[in-house]
PDB file of C-alpha atoms in Angstrom:
ATOM      1  CA  UNK A   1    -111.740 -37.628  57.264  1.00 65.00           C
ATOM      2  CA  UNK A   2    -114.814 -39.072  58.920  1.00 82.00           C
ATOM      3  CA  UNK A   3    -114.110 -40.399  62.413  1.00 93.00           C
ATOM      4  CA  UNK A   4    -116.194 -43.362  63.545  1.00 96.00           C
ATOM      5  CA  UNK A   5    -118.589 -43.000  66.478  1.00 97.00           C
ATOM      6  CA  UNK A   6    -120.733 -45.599  68.254  1.00 98.00           C
ATOM      7  CA  UNK A   7    -124.236 -45.481  69.703  1.00 98.00           C
ATOM      8  CA  UNK A   8    -124.835 -48.029  72.461  1.00 98.00           C
ATOM      9  CA  UNK A   9    -128.549 -48.825  72.508  1.00 97.00           C
ATOM     10  CA  UNK A  10    -130.537 -50.667  75.163  1.00 93.00           C
ATOM     11  CA  UNK A  11    -134.084 -51.307  76.281  1.00 86.00           C
ATOM     12  CA  UNK A  12    -133.459 -48.859  79.146  1.00 87.00           C
ATOM     13  CA  UNK A  13    -130.796 -46.242  79.961  1.00 91.00           C
ATOM     14  CA  UNK A  14    -129.290 -48.717  82.456  1.00 90.00           C
ATOM     15  CA  UNK A  15    -128.828 -51.428  79.822  1.00 89.00           C
ATOM     16  CA  UNK A  16    -127.569 -48.883  77.277  1.00 94.00           C
ATOM     17  CA  UNK A  17    -124.859 -47.914  79.767  1.00 95.00           C
ATOM     18  CA  UNK A  18    -123.962 -51.584  80.166  1.00 94.00           C
ATOM     19  CA  UNK A  19    -123.608 -51.983  76.377  1.00 96.00           C
ATOM     20  CA  UNK A  20    -121.339 -48.919  76.349  1.00 97.00           C
ATOM     21  CA  UNK A  21    -119.247 -50.366  79.175  1.00 94.00           C
ATOM     22  CA  UNK A  22    -118.918 -53.711  77.363  1.00 94.00           C
ATOM     23  CA  UNK A  23    -117.712 -51.971  74.187  1.00 95.00           C
ATOM     24  CA  UNK A  24    -115.258 -49.809  76.111  1.00 94.00           C
ATOM     25  CA  UNK A  25    -113.904 -52.864  77.935  1.00 91.00           C
ATOM     26  CA  UNK A  26    -112.068 -53.878  74.764  1.00 92.00           C
ATOM     27  CA  UNK A  27    -112.095 -50.695  72.634  1.00 93.00           C
ATOM     28  CA  UNK A  28    -111.008 -48.303  75.340  1.00 90.00           C
ATOM     29  CA  UNK A  29    -112.198 -44.701  75.309  1.00 89.00           C
ATOM     30  CA  UNK A  30    -110.625 -43.486  72.065  1.00 85.00           C
ATOM     31  CA  UNK A  31    -113.674 -44.243  69.913  1.00 93.00           C
ATOM     32  CA  UNK A  32    -116.538 -41.998  71.120  1.00 96.00           C
ATOM     33  CA  UNK A  33    -119.609 -43.852  72.390  1.00 97.00           C
ATOM     34  CA  UNK A  34    -122.956 -42.289  73.298  1.00 97.00           C
ATOM     35  CA  UNK A  35    -125.964 -44.099  74.764  1.00 97.00           C
ATOM     36  CA  UNK A  36    -129.611 -44.170  73.721  1.00 97.00           C
ATOM     37  CA  UNK A  37    -132.667 -46.233  74.410  1.00 95.00           C
ATOM     38  CA  UNK A  38    -133.810 -48.432  71.536  1.00 94.00           C
ATOM     39  CA  UNK A  39    -136.809 -46.184  70.892  1.00 94.00           C
ATOM     40  CA  UNK A  40    -134.541 -43.124  70.591  1.00 96.00           C
ATOM     41  CA  UNK A  41    -132.433 -44.579  67.766  1.00 96.00           C
ATOM     42  CA  UNK A  42    -133.458 -43.243  64.370  1.00 90.00           C
ATOM     43  CA  UNK A  43    -131.532 -42.859  61.112  1.00 87.00           C
ATOM     44  CA  UNK A  44    -127.764 -42.843  61.721  1.00 91.00           C
ATOM     45  CA  UNK A  45    -125.152 -40.616  60.139  1.00 92.00           C
ATOM     46  CA  UNK A  46    -122.616 -42.144  57.767  1.00 93.00           C
ATOM     47  CA  UNK A  47    -119.948 -42.406  60.437  1.00 95.00           C
ATOM     48  CA  UNK A  48    -122.063 -43.924  63.254  1.00 97.00           C
ATOM     49  CA  UNK A  49    -122.405 -47.599  64.150  1.00 98.00           C
ATOM     50  CA  UNK A  50    -125.043 -48.912  66.553  1.00 98.00           C
ATOM     51  CA  UNK A  51    -124.310 -51.669  69.091  1.00 98.00           C
ATOM     52  CA  UNK A  52    -126.951 -53.495  71.112  1.00 97.00           C
ATOM     53  CA  UNK A  53    -127.780 -56.760  72.869  1.00 93.00           C
ATOM     54  CA  UNK A  54    -129.507 -59.659  71.111  1.00 90.00           C
ATOM     55  CA  UNK A  55    -132.882 -58.779  72.602  1.00 86.00           C
ATOM     56  CA  UNK A  56    -132.954 -55.400  70.818  1.00 92.00           C
ATOM     57  CA  UNK A  57    -131.576 -56.511  67.453  1.00 95.00           C
ATOM     58  CA  UNK A  58    -134.893 -57.161  65.703  1.00 95.00           C
ATOM     59  CA  UNK A  59    -136.382 -53.799  66.658  1.00 94.00           C
ATOM     60  CA  UNK A  60    -133.256 -51.841  65.738  1.00 97.00           C
ATOM     61  CA  UNK A  61    -132.886 -53.663  62.420  1.00 96.00           C
ATOM     62  CA  UNK A  62    -136.005 -51.811  61.239  1.00 96.00           C
ATOM     63  CA  UNK A  63    -134.228 -48.435  61.439  1.00 95.00           C
ATOM     64  CA  UNK A  64    -130.499 -49.285  61.288  1.00 96.00           C
ATOM     65  CA  UNK A  65    -128.884 -50.753  58.131  1.00 95.00           C
ATOM     66  CA  UNK A  66    -127.362 -54.202  58.593  1.00 95.00           C
ATOM     67  CA  UNK A  67    -123.821 -52.938  57.951  1.00 95.00           C
ATOM     68  CA  UNK A  68    -124.178 -50.393  60.785  1.00 97.00           C
ATOM     69  CA  UNK A  69    -125.816 -52.641  63.390  1.00 98.00           C
ATOM     70  CA  UNK A  70    -123.599 -54.803  65.605  1.00 98.00           C
ATOM     71  CA  UNK A  71    -125.207 -57.190  68.076  1.00 97.00           C
ATOM     72  CA  UNK A  72    -123.433 -58.233  71.266  1.00 96.00           C
ATOM     73  CA  UNK A  73    -124.107 -61.774  72.439  1.00 92.00           C
ATOM     74  CA  UNK A  74    -123.671 -61.081  76.154  1.00 91.00           C
ATOM     75  CA  UNK A  75    -122.681 -63.689  78.722  1.00 87.00           C
ATOM     76  CA  UNK A  76    -121.409 -63.424  82.300  1.00 88.00           C
ATOM     77  CA  UNK A  77    -117.679 -63.928  82.674  1.00 84.00           C
ATOM     78  CA  UNK A  78    -116.159 -67.219  83.767  1.00 82.00           C
ATOM     79  CA  UNK A  79    -115.572 -65.854  87.289  1.00 85.00           C
ATOM     80  CA  UNK A  80    -119.326 -65.483  87.812  1.00 90.00           C
ATOM     81  CA  UNK A  81    -119.981 -69.151  87.078  1.00 90.00           C
ATOM     82  CA  UNK A  82    -117.076 -70.202  89.299  1.00 87.00           C
ATOM     83  CA  UNK A  83    -118.598 -68.212  92.171  1.00 90.00           C
ATOM     84  CA  UNK A  84    -121.974 -69.883  91.634  1.00 93.00           C
ATOM     85  CA  UNK A  85    -120.330 -73.319  91.573  1.00 90.00           C
ATOM     86  CA  UNK A  86    -119.249 -72.712  95.183  1.00 91.00           C
ATOM     87  CA  UNK A  87    -122.865 -72.509  96.393  1.00 95.00           C
ATOM     88  CA  UNK A  88    -123.627 -75.616  98.514  1.00 94.00           C
ATOM     89  CA  UNK A  89    -125.474 -78.453  96.796  1.00 94.00           C
ATOM     90  CA  UNK A  90    -129.193 -78.429  97.471  1.00 94.00           C
ATOM     91  CA  UNK A  91    -129.376 -74.655  97.943  1.00 95.00           C
ATOM     92  CA  UNK A  92    -132.157 -72.630  96.336  1.00 95.00           C
ATOM     93  CA  UNK A  93    -130.925 -69.763  94.182  1.00 97.00           C
ATOM     94  CA  UNK A  94    -133.019 -66.879  92.866  1.00 98.00           C
ATOM     95  CA  UNK A  95    -132.111 -65.423  89.465  1.00 97.00           C
ATOM     96  CA  UNK A  96    -132.932 -61.689  89.454  1.00 97.00           C
ATOM     97  CA  UNK A  97    -133.694 -59.775  86.248  1.00 92.00           C
ATOM     98  CA  UNK A  98    -136.364 -57.580  84.726  1.00 86.00           C
ATOM     99  CA  UNK A  99    -137.276 -60.179  82.085  1.00 84.00           C
ATOM    100  CA  UNK A 100    -138.421 -63.741  82.782  1.00 90.00           C
ATOM    101  CA  UNK A 101    -136.795 -65.298  79.660  1.00 87.00           C
ATOM    102  CA  UNK A 102    -133.352 -64.064  80.721  1.00 87.00           C
ATOM    103  CA  UNK A 103    -133.666 -65.562  84.210  1.00 93.00           C
ATOM    104  CA  UNK A 104    -134.393 -68.937  82.622  1.00 93.00           C
ATOM    105  CA  UNK A 105    -131.560 -68.530  80.125  1.00 89.00           C
ATOM    106  CA  UNK A 106    -129.046 -67.734  82.872  1.00 92.00           C
ATOM    107  CA  UNK A 107    -130.163 -70.747  84.916  1.00 94.00           C
ATOM    108  CA  UNK A 108    -129.794 -72.956  81.849  1.00 92.00           C
ATOM    109  CA  UNK A 109    -126.272 -71.619  81.219  1.00 90.00           C
ATOM    110  CA  UNK A 110    -125.349 -72.601  84.767  1.00 91.00           C
ATOM    111  CA  UNK A 111    -126.708 -76.120  84.291  1.00 92.00           C
ATOM    112  CA  UNK A 112    -124.918 -76.457  80.953  1.00 89.00           C
ATOM    113  CA  UNK A 113    -121.648 -75.675  82.726  1.00 85.00           C
ATOM    114  CA  UNK A 114    -122.237 -78.393  85.292  1.00 87.00           C
ATOM    115  CA  UNK A 115    -123.746 -76.273  88.064  1.00 88.00           C
ATOM    116  CA  UNK A 116    -126.732 -78.567  88.494  1.00 86.00           C
ATOM    117  CA  UNK A 117    -126.804 -79.455  92.186  1.00 91.00           C
ATOM    118  CA  UNK A 118    -128.792 -76.359  93.160  1.00 95.00           C
ATOM    119  CA  UNK A 119    -132.350 -75.221  92.388  1.00 95.00           C
ATOM    120  CA  UNK A 120    -132.944 -72.060  90.365  1.00 97.00           C
ATOM    121  CA  UNK A 121    -135.999 -69.821  90.794  1.00 97.00           C
ATOM    122  CA  UNK A 122    -136.872 -66.735  88.754  1.00 97.00           C
ATOM    123  CA  UNK A 123    -137.490 -63.235  90.057  1.00 97.00           C
ATOM    124  CA  UNK A 124    -138.408 -61.070  87.055  1.00 95.00           C
ATOM    125  CA  UNK A 125    -139.649 -57.723  88.356  1.00 94.00           C
ATOM    126  CA  UNK A 126    -141.127 -56.528  85.036  1.00 91.00           C
ATOM    127  CA  UNK A 127    -142.777 -59.849  84.141  1.00 93.00           C
ATOM    128  CA  UNK A 128    -144.115 -60.990  87.524  1.00 96.00           C
ATOM    129  CA  UNK A 129    -146.726 -59.532  89.899  1.00 96.00           C
ATOM    130  CA  UNK A 130    -145.156 -57.190  92.433  1.00 96.00           C
ATOM    131  CA  UNK A 131    -146.482 -59.248  95.339  1.00 97.00           C
ATOM    132  CA  UNK A 132    -144.758 -62.357  94.028  1.00 97.00           C
ATOM    133  CA  UNK A 133    -141.467 -60.486  93.522  1.00 97.00           C
ATOM    134  CA  UNK A 134    -141.543 -59.226  97.112  1.00 97.00           C
ATOM    135  CA  UNK A 135    -142.469 -62.645  98.464  1.00 96.00           C
ATOM    136  CA  UNK A 136    -139.657 -64.449  96.654  1.00 97.00           C
ATOM    137  CA  UNK A 137    -137.107 -61.828  97.696  1.00 97.00           C
ATOM    138  CA  UNK A 138    -138.151 -62.184 101.353  1.00 96.00           C
ATOM    139  CA  UNK A 139    -137.330 -65.914 101.229  1.00 96.00           C
ATOM    140  CA  UNK A 140    -134.187 -65.769  99.053  1.00 97.00           C
ATOM    141  CA  UNK A 141    -130.950 -67.052 100.587  1.00 96.00           C
ATOM    142  CA  UNK A 142    -128.926 -66.654  97.370  1.00 98.00           C
ATOM    143  CA  UNK A 143    -129.565 -64.113  94.607  1.00 98.00           C
ATOM    144  CA  UNK A 144    -127.615 -64.036  91.352  1.00 98.00           C
ATOM    145  CA  UNK A 145    -127.860 -61.779  88.307  1.00 96.00           C
ATOM    146  CA  UNK A 146    -126.324 -59.078  86.138  1.00 91.00           C
ATOM    147  CA  UNK A 147    -124.190 -56.706  88.209  1.00 92.00           C
ATOM    148  CA  UNK A 148    -125.863 -53.479  87.083  1.00 90.00           C
ATOM    149  CA  UNK A 149    -129.375 -54.687  87.848  1.00 93.00           C
ATOM    150  CA  UNK A 150    -128.326 -56.000  91.245  1.00 96.00           C
ATOM    151  CA  UNK A 151    -126.588 -52.740  92.109  1.00 94.00           C
ATOM    152  CA  UNK A 152    -129.085 -50.248  90.697  1.00 93.00           C
ATOM    153  CA  UNK A 153    -132.391 -52.105  91.105  1.00 95.00           C
ATOM    154  CA  UNK A 154    -132.157 -54.906  93.683  1.00 97.00           C
ATOM    155  CA  UNK A 155    -130.092 -52.991  96.262  1.00 96.00           C
ATOM    156  CA  UNK A 156    -131.949 -49.720  95.766  1.00 95.00           C
ATOM    157  CA  UNK A 157    -135.576 -50.549  94.984  1.00 96.00           C
ATOM    158  CA  UNK A 158    -135.875 -53.866  96.830  1.00 97.00           C
ATOM    159  CA  UNK A 159    -133.351 -53.589  99.678  1.00 96.00           C
ATOM    160  CA  UNK A 160    -136.089 -53.649 102.336  1.00 96.00           C
ATOM    161  CA  UNK A 161    -137.251 -57.032 101.041  1.00 97.00           C
ATOM    162  CA  UNK A 162    -133.882 -58.750 101.478  1.00 97.00           C
ATOM    163  CA  UNK A 163    -132.952 -61.054 104.326  1.00 96.00           C
ATOM    164  CA  UNK A 164    -130.047 -59.809 106.470  1.00 96.00           C
ATOM    165  CA  UNK A 165    -128.086 -62.964 105.641  1.00 96.00           C
ATOM    166  CA  UNK A 166    -128.822 -63.037 101.891  1.00 97.00           C
ATOM    167  CA  UNK A 167    -125.822 -63.826  99.686  1.00 97.00           C
ATOM    168  CA  UNK A 168    -125.659 -61.902  96.410  1.00 97.00           C
ATOM    169  CA  UNK A 169    -123.495 -62.952  93.470  1.00 97.00           C
ATOM    170  CA  UNK A 170    -123.202 -60.348  90.718  1.00 95.00           C
ATOM    171  CA  UNK A 171    -122.104 -61.220  87.214  1.00 91.00           C
ATOM    172  CA  UNK A 172    -120.314 -58.813  84.917  1.00 89.00           C
ATOM    173  CA  UNK A 173    -121.275 -59.522  81.291  1.00 90.00           C
ATOM    174  CA  UNK A 174    -118.923 -59.546  78.314  1.00 89.00           C
ATOM    175  CA  UNK A 175    -119.536 -59.823  74.582  1.00 91.00           C
ATOM    176  CA  UNK A 176    -118.823 -63.209  73.033  1.00 89.00           C
ATOM    177  CA  UNK A 177    -115.638 -63.328  70.976  1.00 87.00           C
ATOM    178  CA  UNK A 178    -117.665 -63.818  67.832  1.00 90.00           C
ATOM    179  CA  UNK A 179    -119.875 -60.759  68.365  1.00 93.00           C
ATOM    180  CA  UNK A 180    -116.954 -58.596  69.535  1.00 93.00           C
ATOM    181  CA  UNK A 181    -115.001 -59.734  66.480  1.00 91.00           C
ATOM    182  CA  UNK A 182    -117.771 -58.617  64.140  1.00 94.00           C
ATOM    183  CA  UNK A 183    -117.669 -55.095  65.575  1.00 95.00           C
ATOM    184  CA  UNK A 184    -113.869 -54.979  65.296  1.00 94.00           C
ATOM    185  CA  UNK A 185    -114.112 -56.199  61.702  1.00 93.00           C
ATOM    186  CA  UNK A 186    -116.619 -53.448  60.964  1.00 95.00           C
ATOM    187  CA  UNK A 187    -114.312 -50.828  62.456  1.00 95.00           C
ATOM    188  CA  UNK A 188    -111.369 -52.146  60.446  1.00 93.00           C
ATOM    189  CA  UNK A 189    -113.420 -52.021  57.228  1.00 95.00           C
ATOM    190  CA  UNK A 190    -114.701 -48.495  57.968  1.00 96.00           C
ATOM    191  CA  UNK A 191    -111.184 -47.146  58.447  1.00 95.00           C
ATOM    192  CA  UNK A 192    -109.720 -49.103  55.550  1.00 93.00           C
ATOM    193  CA  UNK A 193    -112.111 -47.231  53.255  1.00 94.00           C
ATOM    194  CA  UNK A 194    -111.737 -43.899  55.083  1.00 94.00           C
ATOM    195  CA  UNK A 195    -107.938 -44.016  54.947  1.00 93.00           C
ATOM    196  CA  UNK A 196    -107.939 -44.877  51.258  1.00 92.00           C
ATOM    197  CA  UNK A 197    -110.190 -41.888  50.521  1.00 92.00           C
ATOM    198  CA  UNK A 198    -108.340 -39.365  52.709  1.00 91.00           C
ATOM    199  CA  UNK A 199    -106.672 -36.635  50.582  1.00 91.00           C
ATOM    200  CA  UNK A 200    -104.011 -35.733  53.147  1.00 93.00           C
ATOM    201  CA  UNK A 201    -101.468 -38.577  53.383  1.00 90.00           C
ATOM    202  CA  UNK A 202    -100.068 -37.297  56.682  1.00 91.00           C
ATOM    203  CA  UNK A 203    -103.501 -37.311  58.319  1.00 92.00           C
ATOM    204  CA  UNK A 204    -104.263 -40.773  56.931  1.00 92.00           C
ATOM    205  CA  UNK A 205    -100.970 -42.154  58.238  1.00 91.00           C
ATOM    206  CA  UNK A 206    -101.483 -40.761  61.740  1.00 93.00           C
ATOM    207  CA  UNK A 207    -105.086 -41.957  61.971  1.00 92.00           C
ATOM    208  CA  UNK A 208    -104.137 -45.367  60.619  1.00 91.00           C
ATOM    209  CA  UNK A 209    -101.421 -45.754  63.245  1.00 91.00           C
ATOM    210  CA  UNK A 210    -103.873 -44.899  66.030  1.00 92.00           C
ATOM    211  CA  UNK A 211    -106.653 -47.189  64.794  1.00 92.00           C
ATOM    212  CA  UNK A 212    -104.347 -50.161  64.228  1.00 90.00           C
ATOM    213  CA  UNK A 213    -103.126 -49.856  67.801  1.00 90.00           C
ATOM    214  CA  UNK A 214    -106.731 -49.762  69.080  1.00 91.00           C
ATOM    215  CA  UNK A 215    -107.726 -52.811  67.024  1.00 90.00           C
ATOM    216  CA  UNK A 216    -104.701 -54.893  67.965  1.00 85.00           C
ATOM    217  CA  UNK A 217    -105.134 -54.193  71.660  1.00 87.00           C
ATOM    218  CA  UNK A 218    -108.891 -54.738  71.440  1.00 88.00           C
ATOM    219  CA  UNK A 219    -108.541 -58.321  70.262  1.00 79.00           C
ATOM    220  CA  UNK A 220    -106.450 -59.207  73.325  1.00 78.00           C
ATOM    221  CA  UNK A 221    -108.823 -57.374  75.681  1.00 81.00           C
ATOM    222  CA  UNK A 222    -111.886 -59.097  74.203  1.00 79.00           C
ATOM    223  CA  UNK A 223    -110.307 -62.479  74.879  1.00 70.00           C
ATOM    224  CA  UNK A 224    -109.236 -61.625  78.424  1.00 67.00           C
ATOM    225  CA  UNK A 225    -112.682 -60.141  79.112  1.00 68.00           C
ATOM    226  CA  UNK A 226    -114.260 -63.589  78.742  1.00 63.00           C
ATOM    227  CA  UNK A 227    -112.771 -64.664  82.063  1.00 59.00           C
ATOM    228  CA  UNK A 228    -113.351 -61.360  83.829  1.00 61.00           C
ATOM    229  CA  UNK A 229    -109.777 -60.098  83.667  1.00 54.00           C
ATOM    230  CA  UNK A 230    -108.229 -56.835  82.513  1.00 55.00           C
ATOM    231  CA  UNK A 231    -105.633 -56.013  79.907  1.00 47.00           C
ATOM    232  CA  UNK A 232    -103.482 -52.881  79.771  1.00 48.00           C
ATOM    233  CA  UNK A 233    -101.524 -53.799  76.653  1.00 43.00           C
ATOM    234  CA  UNK A 234    -100.224 -50.876  74.575  1.00 40.00           C
ATOM    235  CA  UNK A 235     -98.379 -52.738  71.867  1.00 45.00           C
ATOM    236  CA  UNK A 236     -97.479 -50.363  69.011  1.00 48.00           C
ATOM    237  CA  UNK A 237     -98.814 -52.528  66.189  1.00 46.00           C
ATOM    238  CA  UNK A 238     -98.126 -51.027  62.753  1.00 51.00           C
ATOM    239  CA  UNK A 239     -96.505 -47.928  64.204  1.00 56.00           C
ATOM    240  CA  UNK A 240     -93.842 -47.633  61.476  1.00 65.00           C
ATOM    241  CA  UNK A 241     -95.922 -48.927  58.564  1.00 69.00           C
ATOM    242  CA  UNK A 242     -96.550 -46.987  55.358  1.00 76.00           C
ATOM    243  CA  UNK A 243    -100.105 -46.064  54.411  1.00 79.00           C
ATOM    244  CA  UNK A 244    -100.324 -48.942  51.917  1.00 78.00           C
ATOM    245  CA  UNK A 245     -99.104 -51.319  54.597  1.00 71.00           C
ATOM    246  CA  UNK A 246    -101.677 -49.919  57.018  1.00 73.00           C
ATOM    247  CA  UNK A 247    -104.470 -50.549  54.518  1.00 77.00           C
ATOM    248  CA  UNK A 248    -103.278 -54.133  54.101  1.00 75.00           C
ATOM    249  CA  UNK A 249    -103.183 -54.557  57.884  1.00 68.00           C
ATOM    250  CA  UNK A 250    -106.755 -53.225  58.169  1.00 73.00           C
ATOM    251  CA  UNK A 251    -107.899 -55.819  55.650  1.00 77.00           C
ATOM    252  CA  UNK A 252    -105.945 -58.574  57.419  1.00 63.00           C
ATOM    253  CA  UNK A 253    -107.383 -57.633  60.815  1.00 69.00           C
ATOM    254  CA  UNK A 254    -110.904 -57.494  59.407  1.00 75.00           C
ATOM    255  CA  UNK A 255    -110.601 -61.122  58.242  1.00 74.00           C
ATOM    256  CA  UNK A 256    -109.013 -62.146  61.531  1.00 66.00           C
ATOM    257  CA  UNK A 257    -111.744 -60.496  63.613  1.00 72.00           C
ATOM    258  CA  UNK A 258    -114.486 -62.162  61.614  1.00 73.00           C
ATOM    259  CA  UNK A 259    -113.035 -65.526  62.624  1.00 70.00           C
ATOM    260  CA  UNK A 260    -112.881 -64.683  66.346  1.00 62.00           C
ATOM    261  CA  UNK A 261    -114.832 -67.219  68.320  1.00 52.00           C
ATOM    262  CA  UNK A 262    -116.162 -68.916  65.183  1.00 49.00           C
TER     263      UNK A 262
END
């Protein structure tokens, strides 16, 4: 039987690792996930899905079939926005990222959620002159952004530019329920077909039991991940089901996952 594997692709190794972490946050570690930059992704084997962020979808769609490409719509968790809402009114906040469009998008998300009493300024280190990046960092009292970029870029490459009293708010990103649901639906469909084609009933039954448990737990973890929480559920969903019942459950879960967040 073919076992499903995932390739987490990103514009850089750092972002690819973030995509992997997002997938593992609700899938766990039982489905193997490797990372690759977008340019490294070529033709995929039959049993490999590719996951990426919205910004890389168009480029990857040229080499990855639509039924193997799953796009995460990434947003910071609720906790991140609650932390930003505590910043005093009138403060100036710098949004740190490599890309200018994302800094503007994150600021707009804050405003849409009612965080509109502070001023947002962009610091996009790949899209702005280096002198301007350094200058804005020197003056910044508050810096917000994606946790991995703050940890691995801001605090390593630009630490000397930061004020001693700067306040940094890092946001952990999660996949939207809708985009996570599409991946889970794809996994359910892959294994529904694989189980039906497996010649050894014992193997099919054991694999089906394992995958159903992963999928059931994943739906709860994806929901909890939206607010920045953790789930350790190990509910034994479908543990005593027959193979035919497992196939029906796979089909049911696929439909359920497709409606997540819709």
